[in-house]
Amino acid sequence: MRFAKNRLRTAAATATAVALGAAGLAALPATASAATTGLNVQYRTSATGATADQSEPWIKVKNTGDSSVQLSGVKVRYYFKADSASATYRFACSWAVKGCANVTGTFGTLTTPTATADRYLEIGFTSGAGSLAPGADTGDMQLRFYQSSWQTLTQSDDYSFGASQTSYGDWSKITAQLAGNTLWGTAPAGNEPTDPPTDPPTDPPADGATLFDDFNYSGYSDPRISANGWNVRSNSGGPGVPGATWAPENVTFSTTGGNSIMNLETSTAGTAGTTEQTEVLTKATKFKNGTYAARVRFSDAPRSGPDGDRLVQTFFTINDLTAPMADNYAEYDFEYLPNGGWGEPANILYTTSWETYNPDPWQAVNQHTESRQSFSGWHDLVLTIDGSSIKYYIDGQLFGTHDAAYLPERPMSINFNQWLIDLAGQTSTTARSYDQGVDYVLHIKDQVLTPAQVTTKVNAYRSAGTTFQDTVPSS
């Protein structure tokens, strides 16, 4: 997290749901016929102008096969032409029969740009969206997207846009996939979507250079914390409330359910002088490609005092911005806002992959995924970075996939922090405090592990009684 994160943000691209692998058909009697699968996409728009503040692709997905379809395995792509090479976009769901909390959206870049498309919006569904029986459809999904800067966008040159589609009708310029197989629509030339399902390996890969810490310390001043490469922050500066204190004494350790837990407490009485924030980070910036994982407890309610502060609870990796818009910057975030903020009215979780930014005037180049719902409680967070993409997982489910354009050029540090965006969410001068818990952290250098393999690795360390290991070489 950095000072530039203390800013107003509106809706970001929402969470991308995990696509389910296709199940093999069971052997059928000789007199039976194999089930068929099929999807159909209908489209309309209420923003019909050549230019608009936002594009409004309203969509229905119908099951045209003769067997039930789990919506969590469906992906729908709307193709468009970016308004500039540096333009970034945000997705929102205004209303959906299936519930906006069960509809996800993320943006991607086409490998073969055309005159009418170089980006796409991919719509997915969480498991909460349920299934579609044969002949059933999702019902109305009133979706929209807009430039992050809120500049007017041009949609007349967008591949999937149809100005005359003011009522729902079949629309083949939007594609639909089920478990990686395209069942509807035609993509822009040279950009047929591919997402072949793969069975994850059942055995963990061979041991690579690893950082593992079970956070088994006696307190913030335990000399092993520094010896093991961590810094409990005490220096001033952003992000957060200007003039707030970063208080190392508010980082504490305890045992819960047999596991040692690190707790980060943030507190305030409504003024900068009474605001104390917390951060723990590696002293070394030596982490780049591979797998990052942590078990983190987010909290919706304060531990004490009145609720309502615009709080940020995090797990992230980052390096320094060497100059405004420097292209060797990198940052990869899990950020939970239990009370909203950055223009959001309620709880929201962001994952964001950063290419670069300019702090003043603010300009950002990133890709993000979001989910507007409560994430209070313990969650297994996994981030993987290889040579082609960045993937974010929450509790074993794929949350978002971000493009190769946002891959890191330089190594990074690993960080946890909890801080207040501002003091406007709760104006009371009554003291209150908020907690964020961390169970463990794991990094495997240059190896991509599945969430199940992460669990296996962590369990192996704990079974062996290993509370700390760092074999990752210095950069």
Coordinates of C-alpha atoms in Angstrom, one line a residue:
M1 CA 0.0 0.0 0.0
R2 CA 1.3 3.5 -0.7
F3 CA 0.2 7.0 -0.2
A4 CA -1.4 7.1 -3.7
K5 CA -3.9 4.4 -2.5
N6 CA -5.5 7.1 -0.3
R7 CA -7.8 8.3 -3.0
L8 CA -11.3 8.2 -4.3
R9 CA -12.1 5.1 -6.3
T10 CA -15.4 4.2 -7.9
A11 CA -16.5 0.8 -9.0
A12 CA -13.7 -1.5 -10.3
A13 CA -14.0 -4.6 -12.4
T14 CA -15.7 -7.2 -10.3
A15 CA -14.7 -10.6 -9.3
T16 CA -14.1 -13.3 -11.9
A17 CA -15.7 -16.7 -10.9
V18 CA -13.9 -20.0 -11.4
A19 CA -14.9 -22.0 -14.4
L20 CA -15.8 -25.6 -13.6
G21 CA -14.1 -28.4 -15.6
A22 CA -16.3 -30.5 -17.9
A23 CA -17.4 -33.8 -16.4
G24 CA -16.9 -36.8 -18.5
L25 CA -20.2 -38.4 -19.8
A26 CA -21.0 -41.7 -18.1
A27 CA -21.4 -44.7 -20.3
L28 CA -24.9 -44.7 -21.8
P29 CA -27.1 -47.7 -22.7
A30 CA -27.2 -48.5 -26.4
T31 CA -30.8 -47.3 -26.6
A32 CA -30.0 -43.9 -25.0
S33 CA -28.7 -40.8 -26.7
A34 CA -25.9 -38.6 -25.3
A35 CA -27.0 -35.3 -23.7
T36 CA -26.4 -32.2 -25.7
T37 CA -25.2 -28.9 -24.4
G38 CA -26.0 -25.5 -25.8
L39 CA -26.1 -21.8 -24.9
N40 CA -27.7 -18.8 -26.4
V41 CA -27.0 -15.1 -25.7
Q42 CA -29.6 -12.3 -26.0
Y43 CA -28.5 -8.7 -25.9
R44 CA -30.0 -5.2 -25.7
T45 CA -28.7 -1.8 -24.8
S46 CA -30.3 1.3 -23.3
A47 CA -27.3 3.5 -24.2
T48 CA -27.7 3.7 -28.0
G49 CA -25.6 6.7 -28.8
A50 CA -22.3 6.6 -30.7
T51 CA -20.8 8.1 -27.6
A52 CA -21.9 7.7 -24.0
D53 CA -20.8 8.1 -20.4
Q54 CA -21.0 4.3 -20.1
S55 CA -21.7 1.3 -22.2
E56 CA -24.7 -0.7 -21.1
P57 CA -24.7 -4.3 -22.4
W58 CA -27.8 -6.0 -20.9
I59 CA -27.6 -9.7 -21.4
K60 CA -29.6 -12.9 -21.0
V61 CA -28.0 -16.4 -21.2
K62 CA -30.2 -19.3 -22.1
N63 CA -29.6 -23.0 -21.9
T64 CA -30.5 -24.5 -25.3
G65 CA -29.3 -28.0 -24.4
D66 CA -31.2 -30.9 -22.8
S67 CA -29.2 -31.1 -19.6
S68 CA -28.8 -28.7 -16.7
V69 CA -25.9 -26.2 -16.8
Q70 CA -24.1 -24.8 -13.8
L71 CA -23.7 -21.1 -14.3
S72 CA -20.4 -21.1 -12.5
G73 CA -18.9 -22.8 -15.6
V74 CA -20.2 -20.2 -18.0
K75 CA -18.2 -17.2 -19.4
V76 CA -19.7 -14.6 -21.7
R77 CA -17.5 -12.1 -23.6
Y78 CA -18.5 -8.6 -24.9
Y79 CA -15.8 -7.2 -27.3
F80 CA -15.0 -3.5 -27.6
K81 CA -12.3 -1.1 -28.9
A82 CA -10.5 0.8 -26.1
D83 CA -10.7 4.6 -26.3
S84 CA -7.0 4.9 -25.9
A85 CA -4.1 2.6 -25.3
S86 CA -3.9 3.7 -21.6
A87 CA -7.6 3.6 -20.9
T88 CA -8.8 1.5 -18.0
Y89 CA -12.4 0.4 -17.4
R90 CA -14.6 -0.6 -14.5
F91 CA -17.6 -2.9 -14.5
A92 CA -20.8 -2.6 -12.6
C93 CA -24.1 -4.6 -12.3
S94 CA -27.1 -2.4 -11.9
W95 CA -29.6 -5.2 -11.5
A96 CA -29.9 -8.9 -12.2
V97 CA -32.5 -11.6 -11.7
K98 CA -29.8 -13.9 -10.4
G99 CA -28.5 -11.1 -8.1
C100 CA -25.6 -8.8 -8.8
A101 CA -23.6 -10.4 -6.1
N102 CA -23.6 -13.6 -8.2
V103 CA -22.6 -11.8 -11.5
T104 CA -18.9 -11.1 -12.0
G105 CA -17.0 -9.1 -14.6
T106 CA -13.3 -8.6 -15.5
F107 CA -11.5 -7.0 -18.5
G108 CA -9.0 -8.6 -20.8
T109 CA -6.8 -7.7 -23.8
L110 CA -7.1 -9.5 -27.1
T111 CA -4.0 -11.2 -28.5
T112 CA -5.1 -10.2 -32.1
P113 CA -6.5 -6.6 -32.1
T114 CA -8.9 -5.7 -34.9
A115 CA -10.4 -2.4 -36.1
T116 CA -13.4 -2.9 -33.8
A117 CA -12.0 -4.8 -30.8
D118 CA -8.8 -4.9 -28.7
R119 CA -10.4 -5.5 -25.3
Y120 CA -13.2 -7.6 -23.9
L121 CA -15.5 -7.7 -20.8
E122 CA -15.8 -11.2 -19.5
I123 CA -19.0 -12.0 -17.5
G124 CA -19.0 -14.9 -15.1
F125 CA -21.1 -16.3 -12.3
T126 CA -20.4 -17.4 -8.7
S127 CA -21.8 -20.7 -7.4
G128 CA -24.6 -18.7 -5.8
A129 CA -26.1 -18.1 -9.3
G130 CA -27.1 -21.8 -9.4
S131 CA -27.9 -23.7 -12.5
L132 CA -30.1 -23.3 -15.7
A133 CA -32.5 -26.1 -16.5
P134 CA -33.0 -27.0 -20.2
G135 CA -34.8 -24.1 -21.8
A136 CA -34.3 -21.7 -18.9
D137 CA -32.4 -18.4 -19.0
T138 CA -30.7 -16.1 -16.5
G139 CA -33.3 -13.4 -16.8
D140 CA -32.4 -9.8 -17.2
M141 CA -28.8 -8.8 -16.3
Q142 CA -28.4 -5.0 -16.5
L143 CA -24.7 -4.5 -16.8
R144 CA -22.5 -1.5 -17.6
F145 CA -18.9 -0.4 -17.9
Y146 CA -17.2 2.9 -18.1
Q147 CA -13.7 4.5 -18.2
S148 CA -12.0 4.7 -14.8
S149 CA -11.6 8.5 -15.5
W150 CA -15.3 8.8 -16.4
Q151 CA -14.4 10.3 -19.7
T152 CA -16.9 9.9 -22.5
L153 CA -16.4 6.6 -24.3
T154 CA -17.0 5.9 -28.0
Q155 CA -19.0 2.7 -28.6
S156 CA -20.0 3.0 -32.2
D157 CA -16.7 1.3 -33.2
D158 CA -17.1 -1.6 -30.6
Y159 CA -17.5 -5.1 -32.1
S160 CA -20.3 -6.2 -29.8
F161 CA -22.2 -3.0 -29.7
G162 CA -25.6 -2.8 -31.4
A163 CA -27.3 0.6 -31.5
S164 CA -30.5 -0.8 -32.8
Q165 CA -30.8 -3.5 -30.1
T166 CA -33.3 -1.7 -27.9
S167 CA -35.1 -5.0 -27.0
Y168 CA -33.7 -8.4 -26.3
G169 CA -32.7 -10.5 -29.3
D170 CA -30.1 -13.2 -30.3
W171 CA -26.7 -11.6 -30.6
S172 CA -23.9 -13.6 -32.1
K173 CA -21.2 -10.9 -31.6
I174 CA -21.1 -11.9 -27.9
T175 CA -19.6 -15.3 -27.2
A176 CA -20.5 -17.8 -24.5
Q177 CA -18.4 -20.6 -23.2
L178 CA -19.1 -23.6 -21.0
A179 CA -16.1 -25.2 -19.3
G180 CA -13.8 -23.8 -21.9
N181 CA -15.9 -24.8 -25.0
T182 CA -17.4 -22.0 -27.1
L183 CA -21.1 -22.8 -27.5
W184 CA -22.4 -19.5 -28.9
G185 CA -21.2 -16.5 -30.9
T186 CA -18.3 -15.4 -33.1
A187 CA -15.3 -13.6 -31.7
P188 CA -13.4 -10.9 -33.6
A189 CA -11.2 -12.5 -36.2
G190 CA -8.3 -14.4 -34.7
N191 CA -9.6 -14.1 -31.1
E192 CA -11.6 -17.3 -30.5
P193 CA -11.7 -17.6 -26.7
T194 CA -9.8 -20.5 -25.4
D195 CA -9.8 -21.7 -21.8
P196 CA -9.3 -25.5 -21.9
P197 CA -10.1 -27.1 -18.6
T198 CA -7.1 -28.8 -17.0
D199 CA -6.9 -31.2 -14.1
P200 CA -4.6 -29.7 -11.4
P201 CA -1.8 -32.0 -10.3
T202 CA -2.5 -33.9 -7.1
D203 CA 1.1 -33.8 -5.8
P204 CA 2.9 -30.7 -4.9
P205 CA 5.9 -29.8 -7.2
A206 CA 9.4 -30.4 -6.0
D207 CA 10.5 -28.0 -3.2
G208 CA 11.6 -24.7 -4.5
A209 CA 13.1 -21.6 -2.6
T210 CA 10.5 -20.9 0.0
L211 CA 9.4 -18.3 2.6
F212 CA 7.1 -19.7 5.3
D213 CA 6.2 -18.0 8.5
D214 CA 3.6 -19.2 11.1
F215 CA 4.0 -15.9 13.0
N216 CA 4.9 -17.7 16.2
Y217 CA 6.3 -14.7 18.1
S218 CA 5.9 -13.4 21.6
G219 CA 5.3 -9.8 20.7
Y220 CA 6.2 -7.0 18.3
S221 CA 9.6 -6.5 20.0
D222 CA 10.5 -10.2 19.7
P223 CA 14.1 -10.1 18.2
R224 CA 13.2 -13.1 16.0
I225 CA 10.8 -10.9 13.9
S226 CA 13.7 -8.7 12.6
A227 CA 16.0 -11.7 12.4
N228 CA 13.5 -13.5 10.2
G229 CA 13.4 -10.5 7.8
W230 CA 10.3 -8.6 9.0
N231 CA 9.8 -4.9 9.8
V232 CA 7.0 -3.8 12.1
R233 CA 6.4 -0.3 10.8
S234 CA 6.9 2.7 13.0
N235 CA 7.9 5.4 10.5
S236 CA 5.4 8.1 9.4
G237 CA 3.8 8.5 6.0
G238 CA 1.0 7.1 3.9
P239 CA -1.2 5.4 3.1
G240 CA -4.1 6.4 5.3
V241 CA -5.0 9.4 7.4
P242 CA -2.4 12.2 7.1
G243 CA -0.7 12.7 10.5
A244 CA -1.7 9.2 11.8
T245 CA 0.8 7.1 13.7
W246 CA 2.0 3.7 12.6
A247 CA 2.1 1.9 16.0
P248 CA 4.2 -1.3 16.2
E249 CA 2.9 -2.0 19.7
N250 CA -0.5 -2.7 18.1
V251 CA 0.9 -5.7 16.4
T252 CA 0.3 -8.6 18.8
F253 CA 0.5 -12.4 18.8
S254 CA -1.7 -15.1 20.3
T255 CA -2.7 -18.7 19.9
T256 CA -6.1 -19.7 18.5
G257 CA -7.2 -23.2 17.8
G258 CA -3.6 -24.4 18.2
N259 CA -2.3 -22.0 15.6
S260 CA -0.3 -18.9 16.3
I261 CA -2.0 -15.7 15.0
M262 CA -0.7 -12.3 14.3
N263 CA -3.2 -9.5 14.9
L264 CA -3.0 -6.0 13.4
E265 CA -5.1 -3.4 15.3
T266 CA -6.1 0.0 14.0
S267 CA -7.7 2.5 16.2
T268 CA -9.0 6.1 16.2
A269 CA -11.1 8.6 18.2
G270 CA -11.9 10.6 15.1
T271 CA -8.8 12.7 14.8
A272 CA -5.5 12.3 13.1
G273 CA -3.7 12.6 16.4
T274 CA -5.6 9.7 17.9
T275 CA -5.4 7.4 14.8
E276 CA -3.0 4.5 15.0
Q277 CA -2.5 2.2 12.0
T278 CA -0.5 -1.0 11.6
E279 CA 1.8 -2.6 9.0
V280 CA 4.2 -5.6 8.9
L281 CA 6.4 -6.1 5.8
T282 CA 9.5 -7.9 4.7
K283 CA 12.7 -5.9 4.8
A284 CA 13.9 -7.5 1.6
T285 CA 12.4 -6.9 -1.9
K286 CA 13.3 -10.3 -3.3
F287 CA 10.0 -11.9 -4.3
K288 CA 8.8 -12.0 -7.9
N289 CA 7.2 -14.9 -9.8
G290 CA 5.7 -17.8 -8.0
T291 CA 3.0 -18.4 -5.5
Y292 CA 2.0 -16.2 -2.6
A293 CA -0.4 -17.3 0.0
A294 CA -1.8 -16.2 3.4
R295 CA -4.7 -17.0 5.7
V296 CA -6.2 -13.7 6.7
R297 CA -9.1 -12.8 9.0
F298 CA -11.1 -9.8 7.7
S299 CA -13.5 -8.1 10.2
D300 CA -16.7 -6.2 9.4
A301 CA -17.3 -5.0 13.0
P302 CA -15.0 -3.1 15.2
R303 CA -13.5 -4.8 18.2
S304 CA -14.7 -1.9 20.4
G305 CA -16.6 1.4 19.9
P306 CA -18.9 2.6 17.1
D307 CA -18.6 1.1 13.6
G308 CA -18.5 2.9 10.2
D309 CA -14.8 3.9 9.6
R310 CA -13.6 3.5 6.0
L311 CA -11.0 0.8 6.7
V312 CA -8.7 -1.1 4.4
Q313 CA -7.5 -4.6 5.4
T314 CA -4.8 -6.0 3.1
F315 CA -2.3 -8.7 1.9
F316 CA -0.1 -7.5 -1.0
T317 CA 3.3 -7.4 -2.7
I318 CA 4.9 -4.2 -3.9
N319 CA 8.1 -2.5 -5.0
D320 CA 9.0 1.2 -5.2
L321 CA 7.8 3.7 -7.8
T322 CA 11.1 5.0 -9.2
A323 CA 9.4 7.9 -11.1
P324 CA 5.9 8.9 -12.1
M325 CA 4.5 6.3 -14.6
A326 CA 7.7 4.3 -14.4
D327 CA 7.0 1.0 -16.2
N328 CA 9.1 -1.1 -13.8
Y329 CA 6.7 -0.6 -10.9
A330 CA 4.7 -3.6 -9.6
E331 CA 2.0 -4.2 -7.0
Y332 CA -0.5 -7.0 -6.4
D333 CA -3.2 -6.4 -3.8
F334 CA -6.0 -8.1 -1.8
E335 CA -7.9 -5.2 -0.3
Y336 CA -11.0 -5.5 1.8
L337 CA -13.1 -2.5 2.7
P338 CA -15.6 -3.6 5.3
N339 CA -17.4 -0.3 5.4
G340 CA -16.8 0.8 1.8
G341 CA -14.8 3.8 0.7
W342 CA -13.3 5.1 -2.5
G343 CA -16.9 5.9 -3.7
E344 CA -18.3 2.5 -2.5
P345 CA -21.1 2.6 0.0
A346 CA -20.6 -0.8 1.6
N347 CA -18.3 -3.8 2.0
I348 CA -16.2 -4.7 -1.1
L349 CA -13.1 -6.8 -1.8
Y350 CA -10.7 -5.7 -4.5
T351 CA -7.8 -7.6 -6.2
T352 CA -5.6 -5.2 -8.2
S353 CA -2.6 -5.7 -10.5
W354 CA -0.6 -2.6 -11.1
E355 CA 1.6 -1.6 -14.0
T356 CA 2.3 2.0 -12.9
Y357 CA 0.8 5.2 -11.7
N358 CA 1.3 9.0 -11.4
P359 CA 0.5 10.3 -7.9
D360 CA -0.1 13.9 -9.0
P361 CA -2.1 14.4 -11.1
W362 CA -3.5 11.0 -10.4
Q363 CA -3.2 8.5 -13.3
A364 CA -3.3 4.7 -12.9
V365 CA -2.6 1.8 -15.1
N366 CA -3.9 -1.4 -13.5
Q367 CA -6.4 -4.2 -13.8
H368 CA -8.7 -5.1 -11.0
T369 CA -11.5 -7.5 -10.0
E370 CA -14.0 -6.8 -7.2
S371 CA -16.8 -8.4 -5.3
R372 CA -19.4 -6.4 -3.3
Q373 CA -20.3 -8.6 -0.4
S374 CA -19.1 -9.4 3.2
F375 CA -15.8 -11.2 3.5
S376 CA -15.8 -11.1 7.3
G377 CA -14.0 -14.1 8.8
W378 CA -11.0 -16.2 7.9
H379 CA -10.1 -16.6 4.2
D380 CA -7.3 -18.4 2.3
L381 CA -5.8 -16.0 -0.2
V382 CA -3.6 -17.2 -3.0
L383 CA -1.8 -15.1 -5.7
T384 CA 0.1 -16.8 -8.5
I385 CA 2.4 -15.0 -11.0
D386 CA 4.0 -16.8 -13.9
G387 CA 5.2 -15.6 -17.3
S388 CA 1.7 -15.2 -18.8
S389 CA -0.8 -14.0 -16.1
I390 CA -1.6 -13.1 -12.5
K391 CA -4.3 -15.2 -10.8
Y392 CA -6.1 -14.5 -7.5
Y393 CA -7.8 -17.2 -5.5
I394 CA -10.1 -16.9 -2.5
D395 CA -10.9 -20.0 -0.5
G396 CA -9.8 -22.3 -3.3
Q397 CA -11.9 -20.5 -6.0
L398 CA -10.5 -18.5 -8.8
F399 CA -11.4 -14.8 -8.1
G400 CA -9.7 -13.0 -11.0
T401 CA -7.2 -13.5 -13.8
H402 CA -5.1 -10.5 -14.9
D403 CA -3.1 -10.0 -18.1
A404 CA 0.5 -10.4 -18.9
A405 CA 0.8 -6.6 -19.4
Y406 CA 0.8 -6.3 -15.6
L407 CA 3.6 -8.8 -14.8
P408 CA 6.4 -7.6 -12.5
E409 CA 9.7 -6.4 -13.9
R410 CA 11.5 -6.2 -10.5
P411 CA 11.3 -8.1 -7.2
M412 CA 8.9 -7.0 -4.5
S413 CA 8.3 -7.1 -0.7
I414 CA 5.5 -8.9 1.0
N415 CA 3.2 -6.8 3.2
F416 CA 0.2 -6.8 5.5
N417 CA -1.4 -3.6 6.7
Q418 CA -4.6 -2.1 8.1
W419 CA -5.4 1.6 7.8
L420 CA -8.1 4.2 7.5
I421 CA -8.8 5.9 4.2
D422 CA -10.1 9.0 6.0
L423 CA -12.1 10.0 9.0
A424 CA -15.3 10.9 7.1
G425 CA -17.0 7.5 7.4
Q426 CA -17.5 7.8 11.2
T427 CA -17.2 11.3 12.7
S428 CA -17.7 10.3 16.3
T429 CA -14.9 11.2 18.8
T430 CA -15.6 7.9 20.7
A431 CA -12.6 5.6 20.7
R432 CA -12.9 2.5 18.5
S433 CA -10.6 -0.2 17.2
Y434 CA -10.5 -2.7 14.4
D435 CA -8.6 -6.1 14.1
Q436 CA -7.1 -8.0 11.2
G437 CA -5.7 -11.4 11.8
V438 CA -3.0 -13.3 9.9
D439 CA -2.4 -17.1 10.4
Y440 CA 0.6 -17.7 8.1
V441 CA 2.3 -16.5 5.0
L442 CA 3.9 -18.7 2.2
H443 CA 5.9 -17.9 -0.9
I444 CA 7.2 -20.5 -3.3
K445 CA 9.7 -18.9 -5.8
D446 CA 9.1 -19.5 -9.5
Q447 CA 6.5 -22.3 -8.9
V448 CA 2.7 -22.0 -9.4
L449 CA 0.8 -24.0 -6.9
T450 CA -2.9 -24.7 -6.7
P451 CA -4.7 -23.7 -3.6
A452 CA -4.9 -27.4 -2.6
Q453 CA -1.1 -27.7 -2.9
V454 CA -0.7 -24.6 -0.8
T455 CA -2.7 -26.3 2.0
T456 CA -0.6 -29.4 1.6
K457 CA 2.6 -27.4 2.0
V458 CA 1.4 -25.5 5.0
N459 CA 0.1 -28.7 6.7
A460 CA 3.5 -30.3 6.0
Y461 CA 5.4 -27.5 7.7
R462 CA 3.1 -27.6 10.7
S463 CA 3.3 -31.4 11.0
A464 CA 7.1 -31.1 11.0
G465 CA 6.9 -28.4 13.7
T466 CA 8.5 -25.8 11.4
T467 CA 7.4 -22.3 12.3
F468 CA 9.7 -20.4 10.0
Q469 CA 11.8 -21.0 6.9
D470 CA 13.4 -18.6 4.3
T471 CA 15.4 -20.1 1.5
V472 CA 14.5 -17.4 -1.0
P473 CA 17.8 -15.9 -2.2
S474 CA 18.4 -12.2 -2.1
S475 CA 17.9 -10.4 -5.3

